Tab-separated table of C-alpha atoms in Angstrom:
chain	number	residue	atom	x	y	z
A	1	UNK	CA	11.053	116.231	67.059
A	2	UNK	CA	12.216	117.497	70.431
A	3	UNK	CA	15.525	115.885	71.166
A	4	UNK	CA	15.117	116.644	74.937
A	5	UNK	CA	12.353	113.917	75.216
A	6	UNK	CA	14.670	111.253	74.346
A	7	UNK	CA	17.795	112.708	76.213
A	8	UNK	CA	17.734	110.738	79.481
A	9	UNK	CA	17.124	107.208	78.096
A	10	UNK	CA	19.416	107.645	75.412
A	11	UNK	CA	22.177	108.915	77.950
A	12	UNK	CA	21.564	105.780	80.222
A	13	UNK	CA	21.778	103.401	77.519
A	14	UNK	CA	24.677	105.184	75.712
A	15	UNK	CA	26.464	104.937	79.077
A	16	UNK	CA	26.021	101.234	79.395
A	17	UNK	CA	26.963	100.886	75.925
A	18	UNK	CA	30.374	102.979	76.491
A	19	UNK	CA	31.202	100.636	79.270
A	20	UNK	CA	30.828	97.518	77.303
A	21	UNK	CA	32.547	99.108	74.265
A	22	UNK	CA	35.428	100.156	76.440
A	23	UNK	CA	35.731	96.802	78.090
A	24	UNK	CA	35.892	95.149	74.548
A	25	UNK	CA	38.755	97.781	73.706
A	26	UNK	CA	40.477	96.763	77.009
A	27	UNK	CA	40.219	92.853	76.182
A	28	UNK	CA	41.428	93.435	72.656
A	29	UNK	CA	44.508	95.239	73.905
A	30	UNK	CA	45.307	92.639	76.435
A	31	UNK	CA	45.016	89.813	73.795
A	32	UNK	CA	47.783	91.883	71.862
A	33	UNK	CA	50.099	92.405	74.944
A	34	UNK	CA	49.715	96.316	75.065
A	35	UNK	CA	50.884	98.391	77.936
A	36	UNK	CA	48.564	100.293	80.261
A	37	UNK	CA	48.822	103.384	77.968
A	38	UNK	CA	47.929	101.238	74.884
A	39	UNK	CA	44.912	99.719	76.798
A	40	UNK	CA	43.594	103.145	77.763
A	41	UNK	CA	43.817	104.463	74.201
A	42	UNK	CA	42.011	101.214	72.967
A	43	UNK	CA	39.211	101.251	75.511
A	44	UNK	CA	38.913	104.943	74.810
A	45	UNK	CA	38.699	104.846	71.154
A	46	UNK	CA	36.311	101.871	71.072
A	47	UNK	CA	33.889	103.633	73.126
A	48	UNK	CA	34.114	107.028	71.408
A	49	UNK	CA	35.503	106.646	67.955
A	50	UNK	CA	32.264	106.227	66.071
A	51	UNK	CA	30.718	109.355	67.622
A	52	UNK	CA	34.040	111.284	66.754
A	53	UNK	CA	33.774	110.259	63.081
A	54	UNK	CA	29.926	111.329	62.992
A	55	UNK	CA	30.787	114.742	64.496
A	56	UNK	CA	33.638	115.229	62.023
A	57	UNK	CA	31.588	114.534	59.144
A	58	UNK	CA	28.839	116.660	60.104
A	59	UNK	CA	31.261	119.390	60.993
A	60	UNK	CA	29.791	119.350	64.430
A	61	UNK	CA	31.734	120.277	67.782
A	62	UNK	CA	33.376	117.035	68.632
A	63	UNK	CA	31.044	115.663	71.663
A	64	UNK	CA	34.072	114.442	73.719
A	65	UNK	CA	35.827	117.731	73.662
A	66	UNK	CA	32.811	119.302	75.375
A	67	UNK	CA	32.587	116.764	78.321
A	68	UNK	CA	35.581	114.897	80.151
A	69	UNK	CA	33.124	112.117	81.181
A	70	UNK	CA	34.270	109.841	78.206
A	71	UNK	CA	37.879	109.875	79.508
A	72	UNK	CA	36.725	109.160	83.107
A	73	UNK	CA	34.596	106.150	81.783
A	74	UNK	CA	37.572	104.570	79.773
A	75	UNK	CA	39.753	105.215	82.656
A	76	UNK	CA	37.340	103.715	85.145
A	77	UNK	CA	36.827	100.606	82.892
A	78	UNK	CA	40.688	99.955	82.624
A	79	UNK	CA	40.860	100.452	86.454
A	80	UNK	CA	38.186	98.236	87.574
A	81	UNK	CA	38.867	95.556	84.713
A	82	UNK	CA	42.452	95.405	85.710
A	83	UNK	CA	41.672	95.199	89.352
A	84	UNK	CA	38.995	92.596	88.957
A	85	UNK	CA	41.444	90.552	86.513
A	86	UNK	CA	38.438	90.518	83.964
A	87	UNK	CA	40.858	89.510	81.291
A	88	UNK	CA	41.777	86.106	82.927
A	89	UNK	CA	37.909	85.046	82.848
A	90	UNK	CA	37.230	82.573	79.851
A	91	UNK	CA	35.240	83.940	77.020
A	92	UNK	CA	34.246	87.066	78.751
A	93	UNK	CA	32.846	88.670	75.712
A	94	UNK	CA	30.260	85.884	75.211
A	95	UNK	CA	28.848	85.895	78.454
A	96	UNK	CA	25.159	87.223	78.474
A	97	UNK	CA	25.873	90.337	80.752
A	98	UNK	CA	28.509	91.469	78.222
A	99	UNK	CA	26.388	90.673	75.171
A	100	UNK	CA	23.522	92.545	76.375
A	101	UNK	CA	25.350	95.509	77.503
A	102	UNK	CA	27.256	95.573	74.098
A	103	UNK	CA	23.721	95.166	72.076
A	104	UNK	CA	22.416	97.969	74.397
A	105	UNK	CA	25.285	100.084	73.385
A	106	UNK	CA	24.940	99.266	69.716
A	107	UNK	CA	21.233	100.308	69.676
A	108	UNK	CA	21.483	103.405	71.735
A	109	UNK	CA	24.846	104.612	69.620
A	110	UNK	CA	22.748	103.774	66.395
A	111	UNK	CA	19.779	105.756	67.335
A	112	UNK	CA	21.816	108.624	68.574
A	113	UNK	CA	23.438	108.731	65.182
A	114	UNK	CA	20.118	108.368	63.203
A	115	UNK	CA	18.701	111.344	65.278
A	116	UNK	CA	21.601	113.600	64.862
A	117	UNK	CA	21.402	112.991	61.193
A	118	UNK	CA	17.944	113.744	61.120
A	119	UNK	CA	18.536	116.837	63.011
A	120	UNK	CA	21.295	117.712	60.496
A	121	UNK	CA	18.370	117.311	57.767
A	122	UNK	CA	20.525	114.655	55.866
A	123	UNK	CA	18.897	112.247	53.367
A	124	UNK	CA	18.052	108.727	53.748
A	125	UNK	CA	21.553	107.179	53.192
A	126	UNK	CA	23.091	109.778	55.258
A	127	UNK	CA	21.090	108.772	58.215
A	128	UNK	CA	21.874	105.097	57.634
A	129	UNK	CA	25.644	106.116	57.442
A	130	UNK	CA	25.568	108.073	60.460
A	131	UNK	CA	23.753	105.389	62.563
A	132	UNK	CA	25.932	102.874	61.403
A	133	UNK	CA	29.167	104.859	61.927
A	134	UNK	CA	28.241	106.038	65.391
A	135	UNK	CA	27.308	102.242	66.358
A	136	UNK	CA	30.225	100.526	64.888
A	137	UNK	CA	32.949	103.154	64.077
A	138	UNK	CA	34.753	102.689	67.378
A	139	UNK	CA	35.028	99.046	66.957
A	140	UNK	CA	36.366	99.231	63.443
A	141	UNK	CA	39.146	101.630	64.782
A	142	UNK	CA	39.901	99.223	67.524
A	143	UNK	CA	40.375	96.297	65.258
A	144	UNK	CA	42.631	98.347	62.708
A	145	UNK	CA	44.809	99.465	65.528
A	146	UNK	CA	45.537	95.797	66.739
A	147	UNK	CA	45.544	94.659	63.076
A	148	UNK	CA	42.378	92.485	63.126
A	149	UNK	CA	39.759	92.008	60.421
A	150	UNK	CA	36.889	94.502	61.595
A	151	UNK	CA	34.082	92.496	63.361
A	152	UNK	CA	31.266	94.347	61.576
A	153	UNK	CA	32.828	93.141	58.087
A	154	UNK	CA	32.091	89.570	58.857
A	155	UNK	CA	29.907	89.280	62.140
A	156	UNK	CA	26.295	88.440	61.196
A	157	UNK	CA	23.683	91.196	61.777
A	158	UNK	CA	25.821	93.465	64.090
A	159	UNK	CA	26.105	96.450	61.626
A	160	UNK	CA	22.851	95.595	59.931
A	161	UNK	CA	20.793	96.276	63.240
A	162	UNK	CA	22.095	99.775	63.117
A	163	UNK	CA	21.226	100.201	59.456
A	164	UNK	CA	17.838	98.791	60.035
A	165	UNK	CA	16.901	100.850	62.852
A	166	UNK	CA	18.066	103.956	61.198
A	167	UNK	CA	16.224	103.326	58.175
A	168	UNK	CA	12.896	102.739	60.161
A	169	UNK	CA	13.656	105.920	62.422
A	170	UNK	CA	13.930	107.939	59.110
A	171	UNK	CA	10.668	106.653	57.712
A	172	UNK	CA	8.779	107.331	61.244
A	173	UNK	CA	10.269	110.884	61.111
A	174	UNK	CA	9.333	111.712	57.734
A	175	UNK	CA	5.661	110.219	58.471
A	176	UNK	CA	5.455	112.403	61.439
A	177	UNK	CA	5.198	109.121	63.562
A	178	UNK	CA	8.335	109.629	65.419
A	179	UNK	CA	7.450	109.638	69.166
A	180	UNK	CA	9.158	108.629	72.471
A	181	UNK	CA	6.784	105.539	72.316
A	182	UNK	CA	7.713	104.870	68.634
A	183	UNK	CA	11.625	105.410	69.405
A	184	UNK	CA	11.289	103.108	72.513
A	185	UNK	CA	9.445	100.322	70.138
A	186	UNK	CA	12.225	100.433	67.528
A	187	UNK	CA	15.073	100.389	70.046
A	188	UNK	CA	13.564	97.323	71.738
A	189	UNK	CA	12.864	95.687	68.371
A	190	UNK	CA	16.480	96.248	67.471
A	191	UNK	CA	17.806	95.041	70.487
A	192	UNK	CA	15.668	91.902	70.407
A	193	UNK	CA	16.989	91.451	66.847
A	194	UNK	CA	20.662	91.620	67.707
A	195	UNK	CA	20.309	89.171	70.759
A	196	UNK	CA	18.198	86.794	68.722
A	197	UNK	CA	20.717	87.014	65.900
A	198	UNK	CA	23.562	86.335	68.553
A	199	UNK	CA	21.861	83.353	70.126
A	200	UNK	CA	21.044	81.685	67.016
A	201	UNK	CA	24.355	82.816	65.146
A	202	UNK	CA	22.302	84.310	62.222
A	203	UNK	CA	24.715	85.550	59.511
A	204	UNK	CA	24.356	87.575	56.275
A	205	UNK	CA	25.226	85.206	53.279
A	206	UNK	CA	28.827	85.319	51.997
A	207	UNK	CA	30.398	84.673	48.539
A	208	UNK	CA	33.007	81.850	48.598
A	209	UNK	CA	35.989	82.279	46.201
A	210	UNK	CA	36.191	78.442	45.131
């Protein structure tokens, strides 16, 4: 497996996702009446928290300490969103372009986590965990900071998508079938699953305390 083959498409998808995640952090902060510093912190953590958790667990150099780009992305999102008053738009988070961007980020971050896990030679469940944490860790930290129930714990197929694609990528890698084409196919299938689940409001069964 040559990581360089996947670098550019993953970078572009991760960039789109980082912007979408930072925007969701910004909107969550506005709803909680945070000041500008609070909005920046929430946007930054939402976009980068999952990667930080992953790197710490693997004892890797924390990626955002090697590159200032994540700070500029969070700051840019805060600046543009504030100037355009995006927080005043009704139901912005459910608009198709935000949902698609967020879903692209979910898939890209999940793929990144899975590939880093496989590169570190972790076992099957380790790959699944890293895929999930990279994809949703920032959102979990965001929700904890604003005292909300983490979305991944109750929102349909959101976290499930990261787990499924992580598992599929691990199997493909073990079978020596992981190629740029198969990776793209898995990513597209995961993206389609997330969008269909969102559109049709699919959800995982819940147990009721009654």
